[in-house]
Short mmCIF file of C-alpha atoms in Angstrom, two decimals:
data_model
loop_
_atom_site.label_atom_id
_atom_site.label_comp_id
_atom_site.label_asym_id
_atom_site.label_seq_id
_atom_site.Cartn_x
_atom_site.Cartn_y
_atom_site.Cartn_z
CA UNK B 239 -12.50 11.23 -14.32
CA UNK B 240 -10.75 8.08 -13.00
CA UNK B 241 -10.84 4.64 -14.74
CA UNK B 242 -13.54 3.31 -12.45
CA UNK B 243 -16.06 6.30 -13.12
CA UNK B 244 -15.30 5.87 -16.86
CA UNK B 245 -16.42 2.24 -16.47
CA UNK B 246 -19.54 3.29 -14.83
CA UNK B 247 -20.35 5.83 -16.83
CA UNK B 248 -20.32 3.10 -19.96
CA UNK B 249 -22.29 1.04 -18.11
CA UNK B 250 -24.73 3.75 -17.79
CA UNK B 251 -24.60 4.65 -21.47
CA UNK B 252 -26.04 0.81 -21.86
CA UNK B 253 -22.50 -0.75 -22.15
CA UNK B 254 -22.87 -3.41 -19.79
CA UNK B 255 -19.02 -4.60 -20.20
CA UNK B 256 -18.45 -1.35 -18.18
CA UNK B 257 -20.13 -2.94 -15.00
CA UNK B 258 -18.07 -6.38 -15.55
CA UNK B 259 -14.81 -4.35 -15.57
CA UNK B 260 -15.68 -2.54 -12.52
CA UNK B 261 -16.59 -5.94 -10.80
CA UNK B 262 -12.87 -7.13 -11.86
CA UNK B 263 -11.31 -4.45 -11.15
CA UNK B 264 -12.43 -3.99 -7.44
CA UNK B 265 -14.09 -7.35 -6.46
CA UNK B 266 -11.32 -8.66 -4.61
CA UNK B 267 -10.02 -5.84 -2.84
CA UNK B 268 -13.59 -4.97 -1.78
CA UNK B 269 -14.03 -8.27 -0.32
CA UNK B 270 -10.82 -8.24 1.42
CA UNK B 271 -11.86 -4.79 2.92
CA UNK B 272 -15.30 -5.76 4.00
CA UNK B 273 -13.68 -9.06 5.63
CA UNK B 274 -11.72 -6.58 7.74
CA UNK B 275 -15.05 -6.04 9.21
CA UNK B 276 -17.21 -8.99 8.98
CA UNK B 277 -14.46 -11.53 9.54
CA UNK B 278 -16.45 -14.04 7.26
CA UNK B 279 -15.78 -14.56 3.61
CA UNK B 280 -18.77 -15.61 2.37
CA UNK B 281 -20.46 -12.62 4.16
CA UNK B 282 -17.97 -10.30 2.68
CA UNK B 283 -18.45 -11.73 -0.67
CA UNK B 284 -22.24 -11.36 -0.12
CA UNK B 285 -21.85 -7.68 0.80
CA UNK B 286 -19.59 -7.14 -2.02
CA UNK B 287 -22.34 -8.21 -4.44
CA UNK B 288 -24.89 -6.49 -2.73
CA UNK B 289 -22.33 -3.48 -3.16
CA UNK B 290 -22.45 -3.98 -6.94
CA UNK B 291 -26.08 -4.33 -7.00
CA UNK B 292 -26.18 -1.06 -5.43
CA UNK B 293 -24.80 0.28 -8.61
CA UNK B 294 -27.15 -1.15 -10.92
CA UNK B 295 -30.11 0.06 -8.46
CA UNK B 296 -29.03 3.57 -7.36
CA UNK B 297 -27.84 4.54 -11.09
CA UNK B 298 -27.48 8.46 -11.31
CA UNK B 299 -26.24 8.89 -7.31
CA UNK B 300 -22.34 8.68 -8.57
CA UNK B 301 -21.47 12.45 -8.78
CA UNK B 302 -17.64 13.02 -9.99
CA UNK B 303 -17.32 15.27 -6.42
CA UNK B 304 -14.95 11.94 -5.41
CA UNK B 305 -13.11 9.17 -7.05
CA UNK B 306 -15.33 6.23 -7.97
CA UNK B 307 -13.53 3.96 -5.93
CA UNK B 308 -14.12 6.47 -2.76
CA UNK B 309 -17.92 6.24 -3.47
CA UNK B 310 -18.02 2.35 -3.81
CA UNK B 311 -15.90 1.60 -0.56
CA UNK B 312 -18.46 4.17 1.34
CA UNK B 313 -21.35 1.98 -0.04
CA UNK B 314 -19.54 -1.01 0.56
CA UNK B 315 -18.86 0.16 4.26
CA UNK B 316 -22.31 1.41 5.08
CA UNK B 317 -23.66 -2.13 3.81
CA UNK B 318 -21.38 -3.86 5.85
CA UNK B 319 -22.25 -1.83 8.79
CA UNK B 320 -26.00 -2.26 8.64
CA UNK B 321 -25.23 -6.03 8.18
CA UNK B 322 -23.30 -5.66 11.54
CA UNK B 323 -26.29 -4.01 13.20
CA UNK B 324 -28.54 -6.76 12.01
CA UNK B 325 -25.94 -9.21 13.26
CA UNK B 326 -25.76 -8.22 16.64
CA UNK B 327 -29.22 -9.16 17.26
CA UNK B 328 -28.57 -12.77 16.61
CA UNK B 329 -25.54 -14.40 17.39
CA UNK B 330 -25.79 -17.99 16.43
CA UNK B 331 -23.49 -19.45 13.70
CA UNK B 332 -23.66 -22.89 12.57
CA UNK B 333 -20.50 -24.93 12.55
CA UNK B 334 -20.18 -26.12 9.08
CA UNK B 335 -20.64 -21.92 8.20
CA UNK B 336 -17.01 -21.64 10.42
CA UNK B 337 -15.58 -24.64 8.49
CA UNK B 338 -16.05 -23.18 4.91
CA UNK B 339 -15.17 -19.79 6.57
CA UNK B 340 -11.65 -20.96 7.25
CA UNK B 341 -10.96 -22.65 3.75
CA UNK B 342 -12.34 -19.42 2.24
CA UNK B 343 -10.38 -17.39 4.42
CA UNK B 344 -7.20 -19.26 3.59
CA UNK B 345 -7.61 -19.06 -0.14
CA UNK B 346 -8.39 -14.97 -0.21
CA UNK B 347 -5.24 -14.82 1.98
CA UNK B 348 -3.08 -16.58 -0.39
CA UNK B 349 -4.38 -14.67 -3.12
CA UNK B 350 -3.77 -11.07 -1.66
CA UNK B 351 -1.02 -12.00 0.28
CA UNK B 352 1.87 -13.00 -1.87
CA UNK B 353 4.91 -13.71 0.02
CA UNK B 354 5.32 -13.84 3.75
CA UNK B 355 6.42 -10.24 4.53
CA UNK B 356 2.95 -9.49 3.80
CA UNK B 357 1.03 -12.08 5.41
CA UNK B 358 3.41 -10.82 8.63
CA UNK B 359 2.16 -7.42 8.18
CA UNK B 360 -1.45 -8.39 7.33
CA UNK B 361 -1.74 -10.31 10.79
CA UNK B 362 -0.33 -7.37 12.33
CA UNK B 363 -2.89 -5.22 11.29
CA UNK B 364 -5.59 -7.22 12.05
CA UNK B 365 -4.47 -6.62 15.95
CA UNK B 366 -4.31 -3.13 15.54
CA UNK B 367 -7.64 -0.47 16.48
CA UNK B 368 -9.85 -0.67 13.71
CA UNK B 369 -9.47 3.16 12.59
CA UNK B 370 -5.84 2.28 12.04
CA UNK B 371 -6.32 -1.02 10.49
CA UNK B 372 -8.86 0.79 7.99
CA UNK B 373 -7.35 3.87 7.23
CA UNK B 374 -4.01 1.97 6.41
CA UNK B 375 -5.66 -0.45 4.14
CA UNK B 376 -7.51 2.24 2.06
CA UNK B 377 -4.47 4.74 2.16
CA UNK B 378 -1.47 2.28 1.64
CA UNK B 379 -2.80 -0.79 -0.02
CA UNK B 380 -6.19 0.70 -2.26
CA UNK B 381 -4.28 3.89 -3.18
CA UNK B 382 -7.08 5.84 -2.04
CA UNK B 383 -6.39 9.47 -1.44
CA UNK B 384 -6.88 11.33 2.07
CA UNK B 385 -10.11 13.00 0.85
CA UNK B 386 -11.48 9.54 -0.45
CA UNK B 387 -10.45 7.79 2.76
CA UNK B 388 -12.23 11.00 4.81
CA UNK B 389 -15.22 10.30 2.79
CA UNK B 390 -15.19 6.72 3.31
CA UNK B 391 -14.54 6.63 7.15
CA UNK B 392 -16.54 9.85 7.84
CA UNK B 393 -13.49 11.70 8.97
CA UNK B 394 -12.27 15.05 7.83
CA UNK B 395 -9.07 15.32 6.24
CA UNK B 396 -6.83 16.15 9.44
CA UNK B 397 -8.14 13.24 10.83
CA UNK B 398 -7.24 10.99 7.99
CA UNK B 399 -3.63 12.35 8.17
CA UNK B 400 -3.16 12.15 11.88
CA UNK B 401 -4.74 8.83 11.84
CA UNK B 402 -2.44 7.63 8.96
CA UNK B 403 0.64 8.92 10.94
CA UNK B 404 -0.23 7.20 13.95
CA UNK B 405 -1.01 4.16 12.20
CA UNK B 406 2.28 3.81 10.63
CA UNK B 407 3.92 4.38 13.82
CA UNK B 408 1.81 1.93 15.57
CA UNK B 409 2.26 -0.68 12.84
CA UNK B 410 6.08 -0.09 12.68
CA UNK B 411 6.58 -0.36 16.63
CA UNK B 412 4.54 -3.74 16.59
CA UNK B 413 6.27 -4.80 13.66
CA UNK B 414 9.62 -4.23 15.22
CA UNK B 415 8.62 -6.01 18.54
CA UNK B 416 7.86 -8.93 16.62
CA UNK B 417 11.47 -8.74 15.19
CA UNK B 418 10.32 -7.90 11.87
CA UNK B 419 11.55 -4.88 9.91
CA UNK B 420 9.51 -3.48 7.00
CA UNK B 421 11.45 -1.00 5.14
CA UNK B 422 8.27 0.87 3.42
CA UNK B 423 6.43 2.31 6.70
#
């Protein structure tokens, strides 16, 4: 059983510090993942909070068939997709929200991307195809297994392996075009 599952089991047994540890472990990376879909930090934070609320509401739905992180990210992905579906019906955004989003975005980016190489990598990944960006984020940055990524993205393992290979090749090619060489691709 992974650390996330152990913390969740503690929470289910009545130890509220287990939930606190889960939030501490996964909140920032979950917001970063959700922001890849939503492109709005405030909305991403809300969706991440909703995801943790689901842990409280849907207490016994977690099965040890997958890693806890996989289950959590699957919930978050479903939540952001639901949000985007609802938002596609209404498209107005107040100017004040855009200004707040920009400043919040800068703070989150500085927190997660600590050096210039990571900033360039992140910028390049934003321009990649959604499937490539998502699979690289889950597998490379979140250290999720292919099985976990396949569950989160709703694809089979063979598709995930192909996506990872193609995404790495596309990323490498794009970074080389920009004159950037990243050794661990």
